[in-house]
PDB file of C-alpha atoms in Angstrom:
ATOM      1  CA  MET A1047      50.264 -22.580 -40.086  1.00 91.00           C
ATOM      2  CA  PHE A1048      51.643 -20.105 -41.896  1.00 94.00           C
ATOM      3  CA  GLU A1049      48.547 -17.712 -42.088  1.00 93.00           C
ATOM      4  CA  LYS A1050      48.489 -17.991 -37.838  1.00 93.00           C
ATOM      5  CA  THR A1051      52.086 -17.279 -38.070  1.00 93.00           C
ATOM      6  CA  VAL A1052      51.945 -14.106 -40.426  1.00 92.00           C
ATOM      7  CA  GLU A1053      48.613 -13.079 -37.952  1.00 92.00           C
ATOM      8  CA  ILE A1054      50.471 -13.618 -34.745  1.00 92.00           C
ATOM      9  CA  LEU A1055      54.225 -11.781 -36.614  1.00 92.00           C
ATOM     10  CA  GLY A1056      51.884  -9.051 -37.388  1.00 89.00           C
ATOM     11  CA  GLU A1057      50.933  -7.875 -33.800  1.00 90.00           C
ATOM     12  CA  PHE A1058      55.032  -6.652 -33.263  1.00 89.00           C
ATOM     13  CA  ILE A1059      55.776  -5.164 -37.452  1.00 88.00           C
ATOM     14  CA  ASP A1060      54.789  -2.154 -39.215  1.00 79.00           C
ATOM     15  CA  ASN A1061      53.405  -4.040 -42.745  1.00 70.00           C
ATOM     16  CA  ASP A1062      52.340  -1.027 -45.123  1.00 67.00           C
ATOM     17  CA  GLY A1063      50.630  -4.026 -47.393  1.00 64.00           C
ATOM     18  CA  GLU A1064      54.247  -5.641 -48.766  1.00 73.00           C
ATOM     19  CA  GLU A1065      53.686  -8.722 -48.995  1.00 86.00           C
ATOM     20  CA  ILE A1066      55.140 -11.833 -45.731  1.00 91.00           C
ATOM     21  CA  THR A1067      56.561 -14.927 -47.554  1.00 94.00           C
ATOM     22  CA  MET A1068      58.220 -17.836 -46.278  1.00 97.00           C
ATOM     23  CA  ASP A1069      61.270 -16.910 -47.280  1.00 97.00           C
ATOM     24  CA  SER A1070      61.082 -13.342 -45.458  1.00 95.00           C
ATOM     25  CA  ALA A1071      63.001 -12.112 -42.825  1.00 95.00           C
ATOM     26  CA  LEU A1072      62.005 -11.781 -39.129  1.00 94.00           C
ATOM     27  CA  ILE A1073      65.103  -8.622 -38.846  1.00 93.00           C
ATOM     28  CA  ASP A1074      66.273  -7.607 -42.733  1.00 93.00           C
ATOM     29  CA  ASP A1075      62.860  -7.790 -43.942  1.00 92.00           C
ATOM     30  CA  LEU A1076      59.978  -7.686 -41.516  1.00 93.00           C
ATOM     31  CA  GLY A1077      62.149  -4.794 -39.097  1.00 91.00           C
ATOM     32  CA  LEU A1078      62.204  -6.899 -36.232  1.00 92.00           C
ATOM     33  CA  SER A1079      64.998  -5.788 -33.520  1.00 92.00           C
ATOM     34  CA  SER A1080      66.159  -8.783 -31.504  1.00 89.00           C
ATOM     35  CA  LEU A1081      64.193  -8.098 -28.551  1.00 92.00           C
ATOM     36  CA  ASP A1082      60.996  -8.079 -31.069  1.00 92.00           C
ATOM     37  CA  VAL A1083      62.029 -11.481 -31.856  1.00 92.00           C
ATOM     38  CA  ILE A1084      62.664 -13.262 -28.872  1.00 93.00           C
ATOM     39  CA  ASN A1085      58.994 -11.259 -27.776  1.00 94.00           C
ATOM     40  CA  VAL A1086      57.645 -13.097 -31.181  1.00 94.00           C
ATOM     41  CA  VAL A1087      58.853 -16.538 -29.789  1.00 94.00           C
ATOM     42  CA  ALA A1088      56.934 -15.741 -26.462  1.00 95.00           C
ATOM     43  CA  ALA A1089      54.150 -15.214 -28.479  1.00 96.00           C
ATOM     44  CA  PHE A1090      54.310 -18.516 -30.193  1.00 95.00           C
ATOM     45  CA  GLU A1091      54.848 -20.424 -27.378  1.00 95.00           C
ATOM     46  CA  ASP A1092      51.335 -18.736 -25.440  1.00 95.00           C
ATOM     47  CA  GLU A1093      49.927 -19.503 -28.528  1.00 94.00           C
ATOM     48  CA  PHE A1094      50.705 -22.508 -29.546  1.00 93.00           C
ATOM     49  CA  ASP A1095      51.530 -23.916 -25.551  1.00 94.00           C
ATOM     50  CA  ILE A1096      55.419 -24.683 -26.512  1.00 94.00           C
ATOM     51  CA  ASP A1097      58.501 -24.366 -25.058  1.00 93.00           C
ATOM     52  CA  VAL A1098      61.537 -22.779 -27.790  1.00 95.00           C
ATOM     53  CA  PRO A1099      64.834 -23.058 -25.873  1.00 95.00           C
ATOM     54  CA  ASP A1100      67.616 -20.711 -25.931  1.00 92.00           C
ATOM     55  CA  ARG A1101      69.752 -22.595 -28.022  1.00 95.00           C
ATOM     56  CA  VAL A1102      67.073 -22.373 -30.933  1.00 94.00           C
ATOM     57  CA  LEU A1103      66.446 -18.961 -31.317  1.00 92.00           C
ATOM     58  CA  PRO A1104      69.261 -18.399 -33.640  1.00 93.00           C
ATOM     59  CA  THR A1105      67.811 -20.269 -35.953  1.00 95.00           C
ATOM     60  CA  LEU A1106      64.074 -19.058 -36.367  1.00 94.00           C
ATOM     61  CA  ARG A1107      65.736 -16.306 -38.947  1.00 95.00           C
ATOM     62  CA  THR A1108      62.928 -16.554 -41.931  1.00 96.00           C
ATOM     63  CA  VAL A1109      58.996 -16.744 -41.315  1.00 96.00           C
ATOM     64  CA  GLY A1110      59.869 -20.741 -43.046  1.00 97.00           C
ATOM     65  CA  ASP A1111      61.337 -21.419 -39.420  1.00 96.00           C
ATOM     66  CA  ILE A1112      58.993 -20.822 -37.350  1.00 96.00           C
ATOM     67  CA  VAL A1113      56.432 -22.181 -39.004  1.00 96.00           C
ATOM     68  CA  ASN A1114      59.075 -25.821 -39.651  1.00 96.00           C
ATOM     69  CA  TYR A1115      59.579 -25.092 -35.922  1.00 95.00           C
ATOM     70  CA  LEU A1116      55.817 -24.965 -35.097  1.00 95.00           C
ATOM     71  CA  GLU A1117      54.745 -27.579 -37.374  1.00 95.00           C
ATOM     72  CA  GLU A1118      57.405 -29.942 -35.889  1.00 95.00           C
ATOM     73  CA  ASN A1119      56.435 -29.260 -31.979  1.00 93.00           C
ATOM     74  CA  ALA A1120      53.629 -28.104 -32.531  1.00 86.00           C
ATOM     75  CA  GLU A1121      50.320 -29.610 -31.362  1.00 74.00           C
TER      76      GLU A1121
END
């Protein structure tokens, strides 16, 4: 799941070879804006055919948060 998460994130970030880890913060480390985060979540919803409720968005702060959410909610 981590590899697929990084693959999808790669479409939204300008990664100059910096390693992405489970602890990488979406905004502070990867440089995403709050709008980018919404677009990233939409991409995960499409890829995994899930619905991420708006109340969950503020809890998705790191790559690990996304991976954990997907592991618990995606089929």
